Amino acid sequence: MIAVLVVAVLVLIFCVTPHHDNTNEQSRKSPQPEASTSVTRASSMELPAESEVVSFDFEVPERGQTLLELSVGATFTASTGEKRALYAIVGMSCGSIDGPTNTQSVSGTENLIHQTTRQLTQLLSYDVETSGRHRCNASINAPNWDHEYGDAKLSLEATIRVITPDDEPYQLVTADSEHPVVLDPGETVSAVEGSFPLITGSTGDLGVASTTHLTSCTISNGSRDQTQANLCTEPKVNREGSQVSTRTTVQQLNGDEVCRTVTADRSLTAIDHLVHHRLLSSQSRTQGFLSNPCGNRLRVVHEISNDGPAALVVHRSTTNAAIITY
């Protein structure tokens, strides 16, 4: 079922993934977009349905990387009330208008519950290979709603924006493997970890944005994540779901020594049987963290802990963290 129900996640523990040192990576300069840097559109759709919810055209003068964010406020309303959740797929694809398309995309899933608004966020580090005009299309797909469940609709407000419109350097740090990790109760994993040269912006502020895609093992066929085996086997299943905590830490390094640390975000969430899949996101800005730096490198660690009682699947292919130096 997870092929149809997947949500972004972030993680950390004693079953830590190997440290990923991006020693040859340079902090990416995002090309300066011209004209608008965001677009927002409100819409609604009767279910089941698939809809393009917003389209965003922007222009860049040179090749490079641009950090884009899709944020969708989604409210699901059903005549059956709170009896059923809605499986929704949220995605964005971007490509060139003037040159070779080089289409790049990102997507995630979550189960939405009746009359509860959720903010679903995806980050995409878009590789601009051709200068000129580019277009990003965002879509929502809710394919599994059956009319026998009653009438239902999805109300949406979707925004696509360039996160770095003023040419701030950034790094999008991803997991060193796309394979999922299954956390038993009491375990923690470092889902995303990487280091790179420290480059300061004009203000010395540090921005951190993250997305985390998770599935709680509340049913035995709860997740595959493009693997051959079912990840939620019977000994790991508990209908009570998972209590989950996440933490993103950024360190300044002087050689191999940590000389300054900040916890950029910390969250606690419950994933119950009805929700099952969850796409988490966070954003923060720490003033002055990069002013008068004590080191020459930055390290980011995104951790996920599972307090159970169900096992927890961390979908590392759709879990990431962006570091922006303002």
GROMACS .gro file of C-alpha atoms in nm:
model
  326
    1MET     CA    1   0.000   0.000   0.000
    2ILE     CA    2   0.287   0.240   0.055
    3ALA     CA    3   0.338   0.263  -0.320
    4VAL     CA    4   0.008   0.442  -0.307
    5LEU     CA    5   0.060   0.596   0.032
    6VAL     CA    6   0.395   0.757   0.097
    7VAL     CA    7   0.485   1.070   0.291
    8ALA     CA    8   0.812   1.256   0.341
    9VAL     CA    9   1.016   1.204   0.647
   10LEU     CA   10   1.340   1.278   0.843
   11VAL     CA   11   1.525   1.065   1.104
   12LEU     CA   12   1.829   1.000   1.350
   13ILE     CA   13   1.950   0.725   1.600
   14PHE     CA   14   2.200   0.465   1.719
   15CYS     CA   15   2.141   0.288   1.389
   16VAL     CA   16   2.299   0.595   1.232
   17THR     CA   17   2.357   0.604   0.859
   18PRO     CA   18   2.718   0.662   0.753
   19HIS     CA   19   2.837   1.022   0.757
   20HIS     CA   20   2.823   1.176   0.410
   21ASP     CA   21   3.094   1.436   0.357
   22ASN     CA   22   3.035   1.639   0.043
   23THR     CA   23   3.396   1.757   0.031
   24ASN     CA   24   3.393   1.835  -0.339
   25GLU     CA   25   3.056   2.010  -0.337
   26GLN     CA   26   3.048   2.387  -0.355
   27SER     CA   27   2.766   2.582  -0.197
   28ARG     CA   28   2.534   2.648  -0.486
   29LYS     CA   29   2.460   2.994  -0.603
   30SER     CA   30   2.102   3.018  -0.720
   31PRO     CA   31   2.061   3.212  -1.047
   32GLN     CA   32   1.887   3.545  -1.001
   33PRO     CA   33   1.530   3.500  -1.122
   34GLU     CA   34   1.372   3.785  -1.307
   35ALA     CA   35   1.015   3.908  -1.257
   36SER     CA   36   0.790   3.712  -1.017
   37THR     CA   37   0.942   3.473  -0.763
   38SER     CA   38   0.617   3.302  -0.659
   39VAL     CA   39   0.260   3.224  -0.759
   40THR     CA   40  -0.042   3.114  -0.552
   41ARG     CA   41  -0.372   2.964  -0.665
   42ALA     CA   42  -0.680   2.847  -0.477
   43SER     CA   43  -0.900   2.570  -0.616
   44SER     CA   44  -1.127   2.279  -0.522
   45MET     CA   45  -1.186   1.937  -0.676
   46GLU     CA   46  -1.457   1.673  -0.650
   47LEU     CA   47  -1.316   1.328  -0.574
   48PRO     CA   48  -1.175   1.107  -0.711
   49ALA     CA   49  -0.972   1.340  -0.931
   50GLU     CA   50  -0.634   1.453  -1.056
   51SER     CA   51  -0.575   1.824  -1.103
   52GLU     CA   52  -0.297   2.066  -1.193
   53VAL     CA   53  -0.331   2.310  -0.906
   54VAL     CA   54  -0.077   2.578  -0.995
   55SER     CA   55   0.174   2.661  -1.271
   56PHE     CA   56   0.471   2.894  -1.222
   57ASP     CA   57   0.682   3.055  -1.497
   58PHE     CA   58   1.012   3.218  -1.409
   59GLU     CA   59   1.325   3.332  -1.586
   60VAL     CA   60   1.693   3.280  -1.503
   61PRO     CA   61   1.984   3.448  -1.684
   62GLU     CA   62   2.243   3.170  -1.645
   63ARG     CA   63   2.297   2.803  -1.572
   64GLY     CA   64   2.309   2.689  -1.209
   65GLN     CA   65   2.082   2.568  -0.930
   66THR     CA   66   1.755   2.718  -0.810
   67LEU     CA   67   1.583   2.607  -0.489
   68LEU     CA   68   1.205   2.581  -0.531
   69GLU     CA   69   0.933   2.505  -0.279
   70LEU     CA   70   0.584   2.371  -0.338
   71SER     CA   71   0.350   2.434  -0.045
   72VAL     CA   72  -0.011   2.310  -0.054
   73GLY     CA   73  -0.273   2.381   0.209
   74ALA     CA   74  -0.521   2.094   0.166
   75THR     CA   75  -0.859   2.048   0.337
   76PHE     CA   76  -1.049   1.724   0.280
   77THR     CA   77  -1.426   1.716   0.340
   78ALA     CA   78  -1.637   1.400   0.310
   79SER     CA   79  -2.004   1.324   0.368
   80THR     CA   80  -1.892   1.014   0.561
   81GLY     CA   81  -1.725   1.240   0.816
   82GLU     CA   82  -1.424   1.107   1.005
   83LYS     CA   83  -1.463   0.741   0.907
   84ARG     CA   84  -1.212   0.743   0.623
   85ALA     CA   85  -0.890   0.916   0.526
   86LEU     CA   86  -0.800   1.036   0.178
   87TYR     CA   87  -0.479   0.924   0.010
   88ALA     CA   88  -0.332   1.224  -0.174
   89ILE     CA   89  -0.022   1.253  -0.394
   90VAL     CA   90   0.139   1.598  -0.410
   91GLY     CA   91   0.397   1.659  -0.681
   92MET     CA   92   0.584   1.923  -0.880
   93SER     CA   93   0.776   1.897  -1.208
   94CYS     CA   94   0.994   2.167  -1.367
   95GLY     CA   95   1.148   2.208  -1.711
   96SER     CA   96   1.282   2.462  -1.959
   97ILE     CA   97   1.048   2.643  -2.196
   98ASP     CA   98   1.315   2.788  -2.427
   99GLY     CA   99   1.555   2.495  -2.445
  100PRO     CA  100   1.582   2.120  -2.377
  101THR     CA  101   1.323   2.045  -2.110
  102ASN     CA  102   1.546   1.842  -1.870
  103THR     CA  103   1.234   1.774  -1.662
  104GLN     CA  104   1.294   1.726  -1.290
  105SER     CA  105   1.029   1.636  -1.035
  106VAL     CA  106   0.949   1.562  -0.673
  107SER     CA  107   0.644   1.409  -0.505
  108GLY     CA  108   0.514   1.290  -0.170
  109THR     CA  109   0.199   1.145  -0.016
  110GLU     CA  110  -0.016   1.180   0.292
  111ASN     CA  111  -0.347   1.050   0.417
  112LEU     CA  112  -0.574   1.348   0.484
  113ILE     CA  113  -0.852   1.334   0.743
  114HIS     CA  114  -1.197   1.496   0.740
  115GLN     CA  115  -1.209   1.875   0.789
  116THR     CA  116  -0.847   1.902   0.893
  117THR     CA  117  -0.618   2.137   0.697
  118ARG     CA  118  -0.266   2.010   0.634
  119GLN     CA  119   0.028   2.200   0.485
  120LEU     CA  120   0.212   1.967   0.244
  121THR     CA  121   0.558   2.087   0.138
  122GLN     CA  122   0.813   1.965  -0.115
  123LEU     CA  123   1.162   2.104  -0.192
  124LEU     CA  124   1.334   2.076  -0.531
  125SER     CA  125   1.689   2.180  -0.615
  126TYR     CA  126   1.629   2.250  -0.984
  127ASP     CA  127   1.927   2.215  -1.217
  128VAL     CA  128   1.903   2.502  -1.468
  129GLU     CA  129   2.088   2.378  -1.777
  130THR     CA  130   1.950   2.638  -2.020
  131SER     CA  131   1.910   3.007  -1.943
  132GLY     CA  132   1.578   3.170  -2.020
  133ARG     CA  133   1.221   3.079  -1.930
  134HIS     CA  134   1.130   2.780  -1.713
  135ARG     CA  135   0.801   2.639  -1.589
  136CYS     CA  136   0.701   2.435  -1.283
  137ASN     CA  137   0.365   2.256  -1.267
  138ALA     CA  138   0.219   2.128  -0.941
  139SER     CA  139  -0.050   1.862  -0.925
  140ILE     CA  140  -0.267   1.682  -0.673
  141ASN     CA  141  -0.385   1.327  -0.734
  142ALA     CA  142  -0.651   1.160  -0.516
  143PRO     CA  143  -0.719   0.843  -0.716
  144ASN     CA  144  -0.860   0.602  -0.459
  145TRP     CA  145  -1.178   0.766  -0.336
  146ASP     CA  146  -1.479   0.548  -0.414
  147HIS     CA  147  -1.821   0.709  -0.464
  148GLU     CA  148  -1.973   0.436  -0.247
  149TYR     CA  149  -1.803   0.614   0.045
  150GLY     CA  150  -2.014   0.923  -0.027
  151ASP     CA  151  -1.942   1.264  -0.175
  152ALA     CA  152  -1.607   1.428  -0.104
  153LYS     CA  153  -1.403   1.727  -0.211
  154LEU     CA  154  -1.056   1.868  -0.162
  155SER     CA  155  -1.007   2.243  -0.111
  156LEU     CA  156  -0.657   2.365  -0.197
  157GLU     CA  157  -0.433   2.669  -0.181
  158ALA     CA  158  -0.106   2.597  -0.358
  159THR     CA  159   0.208   2.810  -0.383
  160ILE     CA  160   0.525   2.758  -0.582
  161ARG     CA  161   0.809   2.993  -0.491
  162VAL     CA  162   1.180   3.041  -0.543
  163ILE     CA  163   1.325   3.018  -0.191
  164THR     CA  164   1.650   3.197  -0.283
  165PRO     CA  165   1.533   3.492  -0.498
  166ASP     CA  166   1.816   3.723  -0.385
  167ASP     CA  167   2.097   3.491  -0.489
  168GLU     CA  168   2.170   3.344  -0.145
  169PRO     CA  169   2.402   3.041  -0.147
  170TYR     CA  170   2.238   2.714  -0.045
  171GLN     CA  171   2.286   2.339  -0.016
  172LEU     CA  172   2.012   2.078  -0.047
  173VAL     CA  173   2.137   1.780   0.152
  174THR     CA  174   1.988   1.440   0.072
  175ALA     CA  175   2.033   1.094   0.220
  176ASP     CA  176   2.330   0.890   0.104
  177SER     CA  177   2.089   0.611   0.006
  178GLU     CA  178   1.739   0.607  -0.140
  179HIS     CA  179   1.655   0.284   0.041
  180PRO     CA  180   1.405   0.317   0.326
  181VAL     CA  181   1.491   0.252   0.690
  182VAL     CA  182   1.261   0.074   0.935
  183LEU     CA  183   1.288   0.198   1.295
  184ASP     CA  184   1.173  -0.023   1.578
  185PRO     CA  185   1.036   0.150   1.890
  186GLY     CA  186   1.318   0.319   2.079
  187GLU     CA  187   1.542   0.358   1.773
  188THR     CA  188   1.681   0.675   1.612
  189VAL     CA  189   1.838   0.728   1.272
  190SER     CA  190   2.029   1.006   1.103
  191ALA     CA  191   1.828   1.021   0.781
  192VAL     CA  192   2.022   1.312   0.632
  193GLU     CA  193   2.380   1.409   0.714
  194GLY     CA  194   2.635   1.609   0.516
  195SER     CA  195   2.911   1.869   0.539
  196PHE     CA  196   3.026   2.139   0.298
  197PRO     CA  197   3.231   2.463   0.288
  198LEU     CA  198   3.095   2.746   0.500
  199ILE     CA  199   2.994   3.048   0.295
  200THR     CA  200   2.828   3.341   0.468
  201GLY     CA  201   2.561   3.567   0.321
  202SER     CA  202   2.516   3.940   0.367
  203THR     CA  203   2.339   3.917   0.707
  204GLY     CA  204   2.511   3.619   0.871
  205ASP     CA  205   2.175   3.446   0.921
  206LEU     CA  206   2.123   3.072   0.872
  207GLY     CA  207   1.807   2.933   0.712
  208VAL     CA  208   1.707   2.566   0.739
  209ALA     CA  209   1.416   2.396   0.560
  210SER     CA  210   1.342   2.024   0.574
  211THR     CA  211   1.093   1.764   0.455
  212THR     CA  212   1.044   1.422   0.614
  213HIS     CA  213   0.844   1.133   0.469
  214LEU     CA  214   0.720   0.861   0.709
  215THR     CA  215   0.489   0.563   0.737
  216SER     CA  216   0.376   0.409   1.064
  217CYS     CA  217   0.336   0.030   1.057
  218THR     CA  218  -0.029   0.020   1.162
  219ILE     CA  219  -0.116  -0.251   0.906
  220SER     CA  220   0.085  -0.545   0.775
  221ASN     CA  221   0.104  -0.428   0.414
  222GLY     CA  222   0.172  -0.069   0.505
  223SER     CA  223   0.480   0.004   0.297
  224ARG     CA  224   0.708  -0.120   0.021
  225ASP     CA  225   0.873   0.203  -0.101
  226GLN     CA  226   0.983   0.050  -0.433
  227THR     CA  227   1.132  -0.253  -0.257
  228GLN     CA  228   1.043  -0.616  -0.323
  229ALA     CA  229   0.953  -0.695   0.036
  230ASN     CA  230   0.680  -0.563   0.263
  231LEU     CA  231   0.851  -0.338   0.519
  232CYS     CA  232   0.571  -0.359   0.778
  233THR     CA  233   0.577  -0.725   0.877
  234GLU     CA  234   0.350  -0.865   1.149
  235PRO     CA  235   0.591  -0.840   1.445
  236LYS     CA  236   0.633  -0.467   1.371
  237VAL     CA  237   0.262  -0.382   1.336
  238ASN     CA  238   0.060  -0.200   1.601
  239ARG     CA  239  -0.266  -0.017   1.531
  240GLU     CA  240  -0.177   0.244   1.794
  241GLY     CA  241   0.074   0.392   1.548
  242SER     CA  242   0.396   0.580   1.617
  243GLN     CA  243   0.508   0.872   1.832
  244VAL     CA  244   0.778   1.044   1.626
  245SER     CA  245   1.031   1.315   1.705
  246THR     CA  246   1.261   1.491   1.458
  247ARG     CA  247   1.558   1.722   1.512
  248THR     CA  248   1.777   1.914   1.269
  249THR     CA  249   2.117   2.030   1.398
  250VAL     CA  250   2.369   2.253   1.220
  251GLN     CA  251   2.733   2.269   1.334
  252GLN     CA  252   3.027   2.489   1.243
  253LEU     CA  253   3.345   2.286   1.204
  254ASN     CA  254   3.704   2.398   1.257
  255GLY     CA  255   3.886   2.107   1.099
  256ASP     CA  256   3.724   1.803   1.264
  257GLU     CA  257   3.625   1.995   1.578
  258VAL     CA  258   3.274   2.130   1.639
  259CYS     CA  259   3.304   2.493   1.746
  260ARG     CA  260   2.940   2.613   1.726
  261THR     CA  261   2.604   2.431   1.721
  262VAL     CA  262   2.240   2.525   1.677
  263THR     CA  263   1.926   2.310   1.685
  264ALA     CA  264   1.740   2.452   1.387
  265ASP     CA  265   1.416   2.267   1.447
  266ARG     CA  266   1.262   2.007   1.674
  267SER     CA  267   0.919   1.845   1.641
  268LEU     CA  268   0.699   1.582   1.802
  269THR     CA  269   0.412   1.421   1.612
  270ALA     CA  270   0.178   1.122   1.635
  271ILE     CA  271   0.096   0.906   1.331
  272ASP     CA  272  -0.216   0.701   1.397
  273HIS     CA  273  -0.386   0.420   1.206
  274LEU     CA  274  -0.609   0.654   1.005
  275VAL     CA  275  -0.326   0.886   0.895
  276HIS     CA  276  -0.071   0.606   0.843
  277HIS     CA  277   0.148   0.817   0.606
  278ARG     CA  278   0.278   1.160   0.695
  279LEU     CA  279   0.478   1.429   0.512
  280LEU     CA  280   0.640   1.663   0.765
  281SER     CA  281   0.810   1.994   0.695
  282SER     CA  282   0.980   2.273   0.888
  283GLN     CA  283   1.148   2.608   0.827
  284SER     CA  284   1.358   2.823   1.057
  285ARG     CA  285   1.597   3.119   1.047
  286THR     CA  286   1.871   3.166   1.308
  287GLN     CA  287   1.994   3.523   1.325
  288GLY     CA  288   2.369   3.577   1.334
  289PHE     CA  289   2.471   3.209   1.347
  290LEU     CA  290   2.716   3.261   1.060
  291SER     CA  291   2.845   3.601   1.177
  292ASN     CA  292   3.213   3.584   1.277
  293PRO     CA  293   3.231   3.211   1.201
  294CYS     CA  294   3.457   2.996   1.418
  295GLY     CA  295   3.517   2.736   1.146
  296ASN     CA  296   3.532   2.688   0.771
  297ARG     CA  297   3.273   2.414   0.718
  298LEU     CA  298   2.910   2.342   0.804
  299ARG     CA  299   2.760   2.006   0.896
  300VAL     CA  300   2.385   1.934   0.901
  301VAL     CA  301   2.226   1.631   1.069
  302HIS     CA  302   1.857   1.550   1.039
  303GLU     CA  303   1.748   1.288   1.295
  304ILE     CA  304   1.429   1.087   1.338
  305SER     CA  305   1.333   0.895   1.650
  306ASN     CA  306   1.050   0.645   1.691
  307ASP     CA  307   0.892   0.600   2.035
  308GLY     CA  308   0.646   0.339   1.901
  309PRO     CA  309   0.454   0.134   1.974
  310ALA     CA  310   0.447   0.060   1.597
  311ALA     CA  311   0.760   0.040   1.382
  312LEU     CA  312   0.825   0.339   1.156
  313VAL     CA  313   0.936   0.350   0.791
  314VAL     CA  314   1.155   0.645   0.697
  315HIS     CA  315   1.142   0.715   0.324
  316ARG     CA  316   1.491   0.853   0.271
  317SER     CA  317   1.444   0.920  -0.101
  318THR     CA  318   1.190   1.191  -0.013
  319THR     CA  319   1.354   1.326   0.302
  320ASN     CA  320   1.598   1.618   0.278
  321ALA     CA  321   1.725   1.939   0.435
  322ALA     CA  322   1.814   2.272   0.272
  323ILE     CA  323   2.072   2.507   0.425
  324ILE     CA  324   2.050   2.871   0.313
  325THR     CA  325   2.304   3.139   0.408
  326TYR     CA  326   2.139   3.481   0.415
   0.00000   0.00000   0.00000
